[in-house]
Short mmCIF file of C-alpha atoms and ligand atoms in Angstrom, two decimals:
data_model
loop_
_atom_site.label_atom_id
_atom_site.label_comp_id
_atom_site.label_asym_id
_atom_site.label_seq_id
_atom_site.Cartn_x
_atom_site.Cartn_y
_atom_site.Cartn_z
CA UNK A 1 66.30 99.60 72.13
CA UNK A 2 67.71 96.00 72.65
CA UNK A 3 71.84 95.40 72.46
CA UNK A 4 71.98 94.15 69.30
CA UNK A 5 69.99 97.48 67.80
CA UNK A 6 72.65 99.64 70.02
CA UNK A 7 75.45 97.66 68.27
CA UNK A 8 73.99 98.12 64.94
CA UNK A 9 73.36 101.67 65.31
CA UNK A 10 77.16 102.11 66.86
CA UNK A 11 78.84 100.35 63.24
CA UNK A 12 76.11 103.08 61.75
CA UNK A 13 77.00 106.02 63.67
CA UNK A 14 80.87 105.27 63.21
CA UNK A 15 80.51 104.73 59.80
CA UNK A 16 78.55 108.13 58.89
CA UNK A 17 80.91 110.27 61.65
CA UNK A 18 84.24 108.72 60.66
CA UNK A 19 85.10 107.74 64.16
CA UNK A 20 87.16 105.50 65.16
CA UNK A 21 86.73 103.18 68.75
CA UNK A 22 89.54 102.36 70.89
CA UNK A 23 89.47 99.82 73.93
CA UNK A 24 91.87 98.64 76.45
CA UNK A 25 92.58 95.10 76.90
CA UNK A 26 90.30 95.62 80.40
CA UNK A 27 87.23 96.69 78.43
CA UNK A 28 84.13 94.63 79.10
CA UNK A 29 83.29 91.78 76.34
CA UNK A 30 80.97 93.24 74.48
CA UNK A 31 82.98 96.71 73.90
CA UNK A 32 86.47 94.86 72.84
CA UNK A 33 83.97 92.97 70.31
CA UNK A 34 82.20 96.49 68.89
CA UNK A 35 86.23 98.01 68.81
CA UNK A 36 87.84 98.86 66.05
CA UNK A 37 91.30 98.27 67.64
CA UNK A 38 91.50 96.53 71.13
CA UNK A 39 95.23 97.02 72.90
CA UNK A 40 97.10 98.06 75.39
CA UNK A 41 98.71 101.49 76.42
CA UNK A 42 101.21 101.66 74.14
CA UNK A 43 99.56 100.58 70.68
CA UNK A 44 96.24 102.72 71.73
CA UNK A 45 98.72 105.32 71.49
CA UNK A 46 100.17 104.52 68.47
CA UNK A 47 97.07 104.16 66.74
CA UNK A 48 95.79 107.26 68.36
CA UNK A 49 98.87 108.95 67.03
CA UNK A 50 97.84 107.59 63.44
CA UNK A 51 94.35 107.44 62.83
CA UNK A 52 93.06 108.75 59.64
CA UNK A 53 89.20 109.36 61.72
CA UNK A 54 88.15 112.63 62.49
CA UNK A 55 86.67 111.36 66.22
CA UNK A 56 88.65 109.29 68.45
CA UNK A 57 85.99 106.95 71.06
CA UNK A 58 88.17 106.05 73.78
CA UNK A 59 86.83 102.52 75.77
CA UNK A 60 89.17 103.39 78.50
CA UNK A 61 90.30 105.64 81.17
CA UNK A 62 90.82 109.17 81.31
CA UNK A 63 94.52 109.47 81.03
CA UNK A 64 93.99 107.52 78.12
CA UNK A 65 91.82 110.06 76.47
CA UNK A 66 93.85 112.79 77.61
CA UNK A 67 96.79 110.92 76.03
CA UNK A 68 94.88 110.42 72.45
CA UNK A 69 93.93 114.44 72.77
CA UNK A 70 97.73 115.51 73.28
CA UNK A 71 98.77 113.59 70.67
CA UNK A 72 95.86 113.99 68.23
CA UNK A 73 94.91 118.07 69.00
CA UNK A 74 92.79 118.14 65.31
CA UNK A 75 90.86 115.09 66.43
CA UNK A 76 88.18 115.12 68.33
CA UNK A 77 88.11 112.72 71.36
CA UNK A 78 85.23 111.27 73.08
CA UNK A 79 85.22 109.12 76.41
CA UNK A 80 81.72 107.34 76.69
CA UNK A 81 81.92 108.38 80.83
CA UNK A 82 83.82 110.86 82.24
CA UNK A 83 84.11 109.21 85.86
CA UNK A 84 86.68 106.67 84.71
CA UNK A 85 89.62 107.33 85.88
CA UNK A 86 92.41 105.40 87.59
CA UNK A 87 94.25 105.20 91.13
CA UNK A 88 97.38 105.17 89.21
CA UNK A 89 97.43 108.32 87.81
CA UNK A 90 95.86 109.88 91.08
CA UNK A 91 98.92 108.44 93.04
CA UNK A 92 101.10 111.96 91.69
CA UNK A 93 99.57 114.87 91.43
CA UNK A 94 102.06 117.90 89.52
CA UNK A 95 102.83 119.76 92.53
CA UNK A 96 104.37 116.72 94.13
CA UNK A 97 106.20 116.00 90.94
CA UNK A 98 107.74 120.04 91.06
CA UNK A 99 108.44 119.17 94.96
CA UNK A 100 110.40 115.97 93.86
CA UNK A 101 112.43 117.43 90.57
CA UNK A 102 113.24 120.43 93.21
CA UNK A 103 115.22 118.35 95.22
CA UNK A 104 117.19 116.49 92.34
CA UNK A 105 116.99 119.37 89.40
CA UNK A 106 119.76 117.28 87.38
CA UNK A 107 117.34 114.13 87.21
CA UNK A 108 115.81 113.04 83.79
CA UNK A 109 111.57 112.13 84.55
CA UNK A 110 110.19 108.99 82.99
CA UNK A 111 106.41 108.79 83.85
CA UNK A 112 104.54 105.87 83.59
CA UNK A 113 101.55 106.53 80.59
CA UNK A 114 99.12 106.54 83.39
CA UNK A 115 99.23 110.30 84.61
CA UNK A 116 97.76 112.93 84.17
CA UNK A 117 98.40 115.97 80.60
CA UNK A 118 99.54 118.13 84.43
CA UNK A 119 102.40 115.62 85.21
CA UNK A 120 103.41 114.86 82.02
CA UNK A 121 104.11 118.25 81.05
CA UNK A 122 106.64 117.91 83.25
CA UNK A 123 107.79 114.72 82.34
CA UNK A 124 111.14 113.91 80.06
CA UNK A 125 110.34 110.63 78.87
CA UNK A 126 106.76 108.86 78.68
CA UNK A 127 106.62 105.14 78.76
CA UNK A 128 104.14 102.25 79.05
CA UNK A 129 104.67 98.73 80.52
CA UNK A 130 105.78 97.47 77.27
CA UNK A 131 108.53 100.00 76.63
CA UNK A 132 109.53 101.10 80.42
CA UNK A 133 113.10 99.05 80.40
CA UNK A 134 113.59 100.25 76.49
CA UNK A 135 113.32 104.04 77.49
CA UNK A 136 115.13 103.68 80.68
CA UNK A 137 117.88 102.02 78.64
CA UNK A 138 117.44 104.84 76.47
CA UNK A 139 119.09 106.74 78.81
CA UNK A 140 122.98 107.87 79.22
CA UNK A 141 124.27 105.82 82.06
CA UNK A 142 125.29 108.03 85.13
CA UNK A 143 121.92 109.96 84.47
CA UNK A 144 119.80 110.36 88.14
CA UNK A 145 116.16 109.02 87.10
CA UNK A 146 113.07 109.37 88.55
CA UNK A 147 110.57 107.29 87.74
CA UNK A 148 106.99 107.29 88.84
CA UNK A 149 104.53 106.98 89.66
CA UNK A 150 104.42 102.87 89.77
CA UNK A 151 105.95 101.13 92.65
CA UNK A 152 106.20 97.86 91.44
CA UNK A 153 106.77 98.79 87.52
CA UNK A 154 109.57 100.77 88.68
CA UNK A 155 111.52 98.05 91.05
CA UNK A 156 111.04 95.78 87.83
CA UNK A 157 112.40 98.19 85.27
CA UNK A 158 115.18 98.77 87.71
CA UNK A 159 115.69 95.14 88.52
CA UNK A 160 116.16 94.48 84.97
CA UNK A 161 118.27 97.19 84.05
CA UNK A 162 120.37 97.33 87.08
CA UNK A 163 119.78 100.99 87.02
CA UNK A 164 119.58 102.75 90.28
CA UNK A 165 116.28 104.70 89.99
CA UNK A 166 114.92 107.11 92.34
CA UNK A 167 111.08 105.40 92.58
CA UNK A 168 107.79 107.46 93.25
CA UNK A 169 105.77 105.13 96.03
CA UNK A 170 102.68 104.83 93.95
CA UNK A 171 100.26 102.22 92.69
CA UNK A 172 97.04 100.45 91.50
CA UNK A 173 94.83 99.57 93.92
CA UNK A 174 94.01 96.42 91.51
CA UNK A 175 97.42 95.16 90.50
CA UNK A 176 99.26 96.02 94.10
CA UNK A 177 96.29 93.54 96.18
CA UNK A 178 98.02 90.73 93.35
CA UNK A 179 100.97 91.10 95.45
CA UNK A 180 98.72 89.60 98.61
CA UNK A 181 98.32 86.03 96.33
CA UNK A 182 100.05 82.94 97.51
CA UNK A 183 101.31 82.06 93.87
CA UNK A 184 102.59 78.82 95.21
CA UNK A 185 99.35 77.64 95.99
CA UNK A 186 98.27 78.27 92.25
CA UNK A 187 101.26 76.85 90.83
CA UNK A 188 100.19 73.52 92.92
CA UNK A 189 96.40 74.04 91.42
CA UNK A 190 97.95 74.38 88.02
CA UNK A 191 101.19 73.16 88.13
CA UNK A 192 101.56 72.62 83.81
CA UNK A 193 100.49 76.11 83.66
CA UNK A 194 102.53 79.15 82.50
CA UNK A 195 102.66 82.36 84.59
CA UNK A 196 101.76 85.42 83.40
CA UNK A 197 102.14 88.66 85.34
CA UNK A 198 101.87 91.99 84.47
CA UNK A 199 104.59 94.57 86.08
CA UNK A 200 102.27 96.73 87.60
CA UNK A 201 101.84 94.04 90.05
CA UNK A 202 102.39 93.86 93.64
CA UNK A 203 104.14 90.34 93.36
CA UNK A 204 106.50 91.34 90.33
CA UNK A 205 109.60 92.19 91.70
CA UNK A 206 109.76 89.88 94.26
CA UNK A 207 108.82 86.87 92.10
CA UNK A 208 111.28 88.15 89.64
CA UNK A 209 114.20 88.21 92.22
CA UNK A 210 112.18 84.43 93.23
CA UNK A 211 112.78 83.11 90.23
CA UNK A 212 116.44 83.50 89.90
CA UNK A 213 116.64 82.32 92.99
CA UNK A 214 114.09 79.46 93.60
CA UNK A 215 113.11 76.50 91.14
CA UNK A 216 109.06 76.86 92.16
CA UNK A 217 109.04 80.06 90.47
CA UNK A 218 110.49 79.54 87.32
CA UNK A 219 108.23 79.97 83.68
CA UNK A 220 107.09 83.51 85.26
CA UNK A 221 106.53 85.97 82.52
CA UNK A 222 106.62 89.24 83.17
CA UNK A 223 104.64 91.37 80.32
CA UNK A 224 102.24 94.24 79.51
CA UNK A 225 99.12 93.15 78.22
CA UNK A 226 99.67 93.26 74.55
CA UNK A 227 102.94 91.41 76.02
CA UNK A 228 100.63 88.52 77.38
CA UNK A 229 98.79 88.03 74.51
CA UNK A 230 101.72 87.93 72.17
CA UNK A 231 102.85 85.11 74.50
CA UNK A 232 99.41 83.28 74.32
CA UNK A 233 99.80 83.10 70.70
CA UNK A 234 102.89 81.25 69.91
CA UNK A 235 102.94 79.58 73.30
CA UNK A 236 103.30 75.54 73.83
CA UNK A 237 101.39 75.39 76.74
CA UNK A 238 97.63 74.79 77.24
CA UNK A 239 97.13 76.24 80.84
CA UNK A 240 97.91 79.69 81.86
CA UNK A 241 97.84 81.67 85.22
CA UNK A 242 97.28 85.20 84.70
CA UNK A 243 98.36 88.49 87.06
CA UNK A 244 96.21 91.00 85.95
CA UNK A 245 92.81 93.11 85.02
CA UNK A 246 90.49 89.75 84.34
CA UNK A 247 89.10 91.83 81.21
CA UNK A 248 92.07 90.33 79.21
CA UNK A 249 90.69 86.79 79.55
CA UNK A 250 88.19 87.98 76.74
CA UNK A 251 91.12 88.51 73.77
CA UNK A 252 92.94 85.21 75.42
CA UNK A 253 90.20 83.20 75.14
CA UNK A 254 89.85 84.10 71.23
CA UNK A 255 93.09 83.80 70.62
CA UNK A 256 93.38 80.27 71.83
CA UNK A 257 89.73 78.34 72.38
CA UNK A 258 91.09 75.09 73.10
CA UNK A 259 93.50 76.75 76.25
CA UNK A 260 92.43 77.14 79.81
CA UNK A 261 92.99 80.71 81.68
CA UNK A 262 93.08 81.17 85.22
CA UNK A 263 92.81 84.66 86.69
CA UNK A 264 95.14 84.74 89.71
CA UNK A 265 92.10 86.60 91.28
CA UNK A 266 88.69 86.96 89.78
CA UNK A 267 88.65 90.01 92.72
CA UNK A 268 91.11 91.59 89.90
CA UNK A 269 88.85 93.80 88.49
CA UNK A 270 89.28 97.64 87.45
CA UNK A 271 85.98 99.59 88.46
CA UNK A 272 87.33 102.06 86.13
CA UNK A 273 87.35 100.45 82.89
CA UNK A 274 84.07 98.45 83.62
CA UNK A 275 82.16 101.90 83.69
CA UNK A 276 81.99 101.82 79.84
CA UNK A 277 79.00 99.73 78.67
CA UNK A 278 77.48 99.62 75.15
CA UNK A 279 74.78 102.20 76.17
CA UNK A 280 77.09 104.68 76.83
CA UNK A 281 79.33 104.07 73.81
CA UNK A 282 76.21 104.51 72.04
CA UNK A 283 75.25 107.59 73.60
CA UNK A 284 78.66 109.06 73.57
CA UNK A 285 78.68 108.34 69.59
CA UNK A 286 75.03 109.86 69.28
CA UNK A 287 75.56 113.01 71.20
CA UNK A 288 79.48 113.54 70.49
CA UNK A 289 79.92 113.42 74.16
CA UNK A 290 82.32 113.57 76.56
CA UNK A 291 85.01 115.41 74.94
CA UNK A 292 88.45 115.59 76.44
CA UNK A 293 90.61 118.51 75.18
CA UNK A 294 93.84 119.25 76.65
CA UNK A 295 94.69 123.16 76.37
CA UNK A 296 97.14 123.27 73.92
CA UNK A 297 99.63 124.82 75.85
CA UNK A 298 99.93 122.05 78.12
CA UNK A 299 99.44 119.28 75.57
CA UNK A 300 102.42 120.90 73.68
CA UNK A 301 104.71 120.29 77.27
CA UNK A 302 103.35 116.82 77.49
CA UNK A 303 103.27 115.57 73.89
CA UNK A 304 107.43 115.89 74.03
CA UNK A 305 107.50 113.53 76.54
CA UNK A 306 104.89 111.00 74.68
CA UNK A 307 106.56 111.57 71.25
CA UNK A 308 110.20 111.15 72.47
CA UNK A 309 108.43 107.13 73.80
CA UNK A 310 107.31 106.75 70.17
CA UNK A 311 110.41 107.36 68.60
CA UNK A 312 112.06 104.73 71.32
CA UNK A 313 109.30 101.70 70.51
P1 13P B 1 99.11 97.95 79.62
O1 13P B 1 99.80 99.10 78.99
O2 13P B 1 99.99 96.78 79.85
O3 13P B 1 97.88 97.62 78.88
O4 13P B 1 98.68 98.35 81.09
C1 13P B 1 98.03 99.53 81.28
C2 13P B 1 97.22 99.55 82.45
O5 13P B 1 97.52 99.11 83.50
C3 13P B 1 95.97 100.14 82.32
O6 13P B 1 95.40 99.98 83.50
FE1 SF4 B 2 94.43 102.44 86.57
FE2 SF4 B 2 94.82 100.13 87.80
FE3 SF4 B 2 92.54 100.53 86.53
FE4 SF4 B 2 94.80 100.24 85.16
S1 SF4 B 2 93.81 98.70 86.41
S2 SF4 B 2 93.22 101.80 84.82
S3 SF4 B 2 96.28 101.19 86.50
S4 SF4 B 2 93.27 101.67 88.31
#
């Protein structure tokens, strides 16, 4: 079968099963093309929360799928390859979460979207990159938080909310090597370009603190990914140097033909999310395969904490 009969029998397939396909803003070209809705964290939720199809195809990682499942039970969802996961979510497992609310039992949990249905059963608050400082800020003032399992998303949500937050040491092994970039030497390569960085990276925090504090660093823009591309859209510049997954280049570059992207590393590049291809969306479709189905007694613990982030965004 060549591509273009896979595609064709994918639009067939969703058509006649009344599925729905959801990919992350890291998906490979040709999947964020085939998708029905392309996004980030937060809106894959939301549209996984609200979906009128009765199969949910999820172009993404497992937590993802997980996430659609909890908050979706009558649907059923599909990931196209059950190996994608994420260092993220792997950087917490539940026991060390129990280990950690032991030793502050008044603290109110915010987990970062990318766990697992385990830890955010025993999670107060959900949140995603674009709604981290909104829920945290949700949150009566004198409150102990602890927030995990992101590093660097957690300095910046604290940074910006002058919160003090108790911070789980975790991270991405793509995002937290981004922290290892010289960004001076790019803004001298590209020096009419506008910085774009997601939080999740290794060089947030301190380029946030930077650019209060040093003119070369100023125009940095700190966003999610649906963040970045609402920036792309009604931006003035041309050029623009971006701090993340290089899958998002794909949606920039159709947004805005005429402008030029630079990765800030084409090394930035989630092994994870590339393991969905069009053959396997196809397959998955075909066979109704791989089902992820939280038990429903845990997805009722962990859809609190990913309902109570709805009601916030
Ligand atoms: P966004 O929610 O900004 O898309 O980021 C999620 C993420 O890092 C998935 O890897
Ligand atoms: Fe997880 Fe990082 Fe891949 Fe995102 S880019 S799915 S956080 S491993």
């Amino acid at each position: 079968m060549t591509d273009q009969q896979m595609i064709d029998e994918i639009h067939r397939l969703k058509n006649k099963k009344n599925a729905v396909i959801l990919a992350h803003n890291y998906q490979i070209g040709p999947i964020q093309d085939i998708a029905d809705y392309v996004g980030d964290s937060l809106g894959l939720s939301q549209v996984a929360a609200s979906t009128s199809a009765d199969i949910i195809i999820f172009c993404g990682v497992h937590f993802m799928a997980e996430t659609a499942s909890i908050i979706s039970p009558n649907k059923k969802v599909l990931i196209p390859d059950t190996e994608a996961g994420c260092s993220l979510a792997a950087s917490i497992t539940a026991d060390e979460l129990k280990q950690w609310k032991s030793e502050n039992p008044e603290a109110i949990v915010v987990s970062y979207v990318n766990t697992t249905a385990e830890v955010k059963a025993l999670t107060d608050y959900c949140c995603t990159s674009s709604n981290a400082v909104k829920v945290v800020e949700a949150i009566p003032e004198g409150k102990d938080i602890l927030f995990l399992p992101d590093r660097f998303l957690g300095s910046y949500v604290s940074a910006i909310t002058g919160r003090d937050i108790k911070i789980w040491q975790g991270g991405c092994h793509v995002h937290e090597k981004i922290g290892e970039i010289n960004f001076d030497d790019a803004r001298a390569k590209h020096p009419k370009a506008d910085f774009l960085i997601h939080p999740e990276c290794g060089c947030s925090t301190s380029c946030l603190l930077k650019s209060t504090m040093y003119e070369a660093c100023k125009n940095l823009k700190i966003f999610s990914t649906d963040g970045m591309l609402n920036y792309v859209k009604d931006a003035e510049s041309k050029e623009f140097v971006v701090a993340t997954e290089v899958g998002i280049l794909h949606r920039m570059k159709k947004i805005k033909p005429a402008s030029e992207f630079y990765p800030v590393s084409q090394d930035s590049v989630c092994e994870y999310m590339k393991m969905i291809t069009v053959e396997k969306l196809y397959n998955s479709l075909l066979h109704d395969r791989y089902e992820v189905k939280v038990p429903e007694e845990l997805a009722a613990k962990a859809r609190l904490s990913i309902e109570r982030m709805l009601e916030i965004t």
